[in-house]
Amino acid sequence: MFGQANVLAQGQAEFPPSVEDFYLPSILPWGAHDNYWFTKITLMVWLAVGVLILFFLLSYRNPKLVPTKKQWFAESIYGFVRNNIAVDMIGHAGVRFAPYFTTLFCFILLTNAFAIIPFFQISPNSHIAFPAFLAVISYVMFNWIGIRHHGFVKYFKNSLIPPAPWYILPLLIPIEFFSTFLVRPFSLAVRLFANMFAGHMLLLVFTLGGFAMISANAWLAPVSVLSWVMTIALTFLEFLVICLQAYVFTVLTASYVQGALAEEH
Amino acid sequence: MAGDQKPPSTGGPGDDPSGAGQGWTALSYLIGGMLVWGFIGWLVDQWLDLGGIATGIGVVLGMAGGIILVVRRLGTPT
Amino acid sequence: MSILAEVTGSTAAIGYGLAAIGPGIGVGLVFSAYIQSTARQPESSRMTLPYVWIGFAVIEALALLGIAFGFIWAGTAA
């Protein structure tokens, strides 16, 4: 039950890849099997945090009127999130939240991108813990914003009581509660997790499938080339999914913030 | 990226979520209504041992609630 | 009477397959009508969209009820 690289190094590809393949061996006590305090995944998350902090610090350290290449890049990411997500979804009040959205977008984009960067090749977001925690942060934030903007009672009244006659309200309030306060964080987390999990699984199936076929018999060996070509094609598809999921997560967070700030439904 | 395929929005800042957003809202209200009241019905079923009748009633009620919510939230011409 | 053919497993699956035909056609009709009317008269799109969601909700409810009842009474109707 090792990671992809180990399996290939040993020359024995276990063909149907399983969930076990997502649990990489430990790094700090090197190669330990049931020690999950510092694994490749942990390393990648800290690396992503470090890279993002360094990148934005360095590119904004002495901003120039005519931006350098690095500054231009950082500014265009921030500008994209600010104008195309924050202001588009929320309006002028959205500029306040643009830093959070930019952090969220960059972090998810980078951790997702580890899925296809050579030698990393697995995304931390393919473990439910990371998307779940990101979703919890967004969830707490939009509720907090809504409560601060409207006051506790009015916020819950706004989001739980739909415009309807009083006698059907008992029927509707549980549904509203379910779809506003339970489904939202769940679907945020699961959407990102499932996409990254399925993406990694798909690449594993085609890569390991190629190895399985090349060692099966002489007739199947040429087909393994097809399998690896598929892997390359799917890597490009993964790239698309990576960008799309980072964007979708940020846009949905923005739309929940917008819903929390909205006056009346 | 996917950002440039937004449908043009005609209204002001208090605009409805458009297109796919509305579709997801509608579908999630329907499924949500069914799940919530189906679950409550199922609890009643376990309690009184009715053999699925209460779950069925719960699902139909929840579906009705979901439809009302969709009509109220999305189906009112503005 | 001798048994000529026999179906094993859940007949609810077949039932749901049959039940999904109607809502499938119905949802298709709703959206095809919306697309046609929008193509003929683009400025009417915001006016007709609420009715699209009402129609969609009411029709989709049938399909979802089909799923729910398939599960609830999957085992009881032997």
mmCIF file of C-alpha atoms in Angstrom, chain A residues 136-229:
data_model
loop_
_atom_site.group_PDB
_atom_site.id
_atom_site.type_symbol
_atom_site.label_atom_id
_atom_site.label_comp_id
_atom_site.label_asym_id
_atom_site.label_seq_id
_atom_site.Cartn_x
_atom_site.Cartn_y
_atom_site.Cartn_z
ATOM 1 C CA VAL A 136 -15.962 25.547 7.517
ATOM 2 C CA ILE A 137 -13.962 28.765 7.333
ATOM 3 C CA SER A 138 -16.209 30.121 4.574
ATOM 4 C CA TYR A 139 -19.324 28.956 6.407
ATOM 5 C CA VAL A 140 -18.400 30.602 9.694
ATOM 6 C CA MET A 141 -17.406 33.719 7.810
ATOM 7 C CA PHE A 142 -20.619 34.234 5.891
ATOM 8 C CA ASN A 143 -22.757 33.554 8.931
ATOM 9 C CA TRP A 144 -20.657 35.935 11.019
ATOM 10 C CA ILE A 145 -20.918 38.623 8.340
ATOM 11 C CA GLY A 146 -24.664 38.149 8.090
ATOM 12 C CA ILE A 147 -25.141 38.306 11.855
ATOM 13 C CA ARG A 148 -22.989 41.403 12.134
ATOM 14 C CA HIS A 149 -24.725 43.115 9.247
ATOM 15 C CA HIS A 150 -28.320 42.378 10.213
ATOM 16 C CA GLY A 151 -28.193 41.461 13.872
ATOM 17 C CA PHE A 152 -28.782 37.932 15.110
ATOM 18 C CA VAL A 153 -32.585 37.755 15.006
ATOM 19 C CA LYS A 154 -33.045 39.578 11.737
ATOM 20 C CA TYR A 155 -30.379 37.502 9.982
ATOM 21 C CA PHE A 156 -32.038 34.220 10.886
ATOM 22 C CA LYS A 157 -35.456 35.653 10.139
ATOM 23 C CA ASN A 158 -34.200 36.744 6.735
ATOM 24 C CA SER A 159 -32.656 33.443 5.860
ATOM 25 C CA LEU A 160 -35.135 31.047 7.438
ATOM 26 C CA ILE A 161 -38.557 32.576 6.890
ATOM 27 C CA PRO A 162 -39.590 32.647 3.242
ATOM 28 C CA PRO A 163 -42.360 34.919 2.026
ATOM 29 C CA ALA A 164 -45.376 32.673 2.507
ATOM 30 C CA PRO A 165 -48.598 32.551 4.518
ATOM 31 C CA TRP A 166 -48.079 31.586 8.161
ATOM 32 C CA TYR A 167 -49.830 28.241 7.979
ATOM 33 C CA ILE A 168 -47.316 26.691 5.616
ATOM 34 C CA LEU A 169 -44.301 28.121 7.402
ATOM 35 C CA PRO A 170 -43.849 25.067 9.667
ATOM 36 C CA LEU A 171 -43.522 23.026 6.494
ATOM 37 C CA LEU A 172 -41.022 25.388 4.907
ATOM 38 C CA ILE A 173 -38.715 26.406 7.744
ATOM 39 C CA PRO A 174 -37.051 22.988 8.167
ATOM 40 C CA ILE A 175 -36.430 22.865 4.416
ATOM 41 C CA GLU A 176 -34.913 26.338 4.446
ATOM 42 C CA PHE A 177 -32.768 25.446 7.422
ATOM 43 C CA PHE A 178 -31.593 22.286 5.719
ATOM 44 C CA SER A 179 -30.759 23.910 2.407
ATOM 45 C CA THR A 180 -29.171 27.054 3.847
ATOM 46 C CA PHE A 181 -27.268 25.853 6.867
ATOM 47 C CA LEU A 182 -26.600 22.170 6.304
ATOM 48 C CA VAL A 183 -26.265 21.602 2.570
ATOM 49 C CA ARG A 184 -24.074 24.628 1.826
ATOM 50 C CA PRO A 185 -20.884 23.736 3.716
ATOM 51 C CA PHE A 186 -21.372 20.092 2.824
ATOM 52 C CA SER A 187 -21.697 20.727 -0.901
ATOM 53 C CA LEU A 188 -18.796 23.203 -0.890
ATOM 54 C CA ALA A 189 -16.504 20.641 0.694
ATOM 55 C CA VAL A 190 -17.726 17.620 -1.202
ATOM 56 C CA ARG A 191 -17.636 19.296 -4.608
ATOM 57 C CA LEU A 192 -13.957 20.157 -4.300
ATOM 58 C CA PHE A 193 -13.032 16.882 -2.606
ATOM 59 C CA ALA A 194 -14.874 14.681 -5.078
ATOM 60 C CA ASN A 195 -13.398 16.419 -8.093
ATOM 61 C CA MET A 196 -9.839 16.118 -6.853
ATOM 62 C CA PHE A 197 -10.341 12.569 -5.575
ATOM 63 C CA ALA A 198 -11.881 11.414 -8.835
ATOM 64 C CA GLY A 199 -9.211 13.181 -10.841
ATOM 65 C CA HIS A 200 -6.399 11.460 -8.982
ATOM 66 C CA MET A 201 -8.195 8.134 -9.199
ATOM 67 C CA LEU A 202 -8.672 8.543 -12.941
ATOM 68 C CA LEU A 203 -4.991 9.261 -13.525
ATOM 69 C CA LEU A 204 -4.062 6.296 -11.315
ATOM 70 C CA VAL A 205 -6.375 3.977 -13.217
ATOM 71 C CA PHE A 206 -4.898 4.862 -16.571
ATOM 72 C CA THR A 207 -1.253 4.936 -15.446
ATOM 73 C CA LEU A 208 -1.404 1.713 -13.449
ATOM 74 C CA GLY A 209 -3.672 0.175 -16.070
ATOM 75 C CA GLY A 210 -0.904 0.720 -18.592
ATOM 76 C CA PHE A 211 1.568 -1.103 -16.347
ATOM 77 C CA ALA A 212 -0.911 -3.869 -15.669
ATOM 78 C CA MET A 213 -1.464 -4.433 -19.387
ATOM 79 C CA ILE A 214 2.180 -4.262 -20.394
ATOM 80 C CA SER A 215 2.991 -7.013 -17.932
ATOM 81 C CA ALA A 216 -0.120 -9.061 -18.660
ATOM 82 C CA ASN A 217 0.687 -10.579 -22.056
ATOM 83 C CA ALA A 218 2.111 -9.695 -25.462
ATOM 84 C CA TRP A 219 -1.277 -8.972 -27.020
ATOM 85 C CA LEU A 220 -2.243 -6.367 -24.477
ATOM 86 C CA ALA A 221 1.142 -4.636 -24.375
ATOM 87 C CA PRO A 222 0.496 -2.196 -27.274
ATOM 88 C CA VAL A 223 -2.775 -1.142 -25.686
ATOM 89 C CA SER A 224 -0.860 0.157 -22.688
ATOM 90 C CA VAL A 225 0.564 2.906 -24.906
ATOM 91 C CA LEU A 226 -3.005 3.975 -25.578
ATOM 92 C CA SER A 227 -3.618 3.987 -21.858
ATOM 93 C CA TRP A 228 -0.661 6.286 -21.244
ATOM 94 C CA VAL A 229 -1.739 8.603 -24.048
#
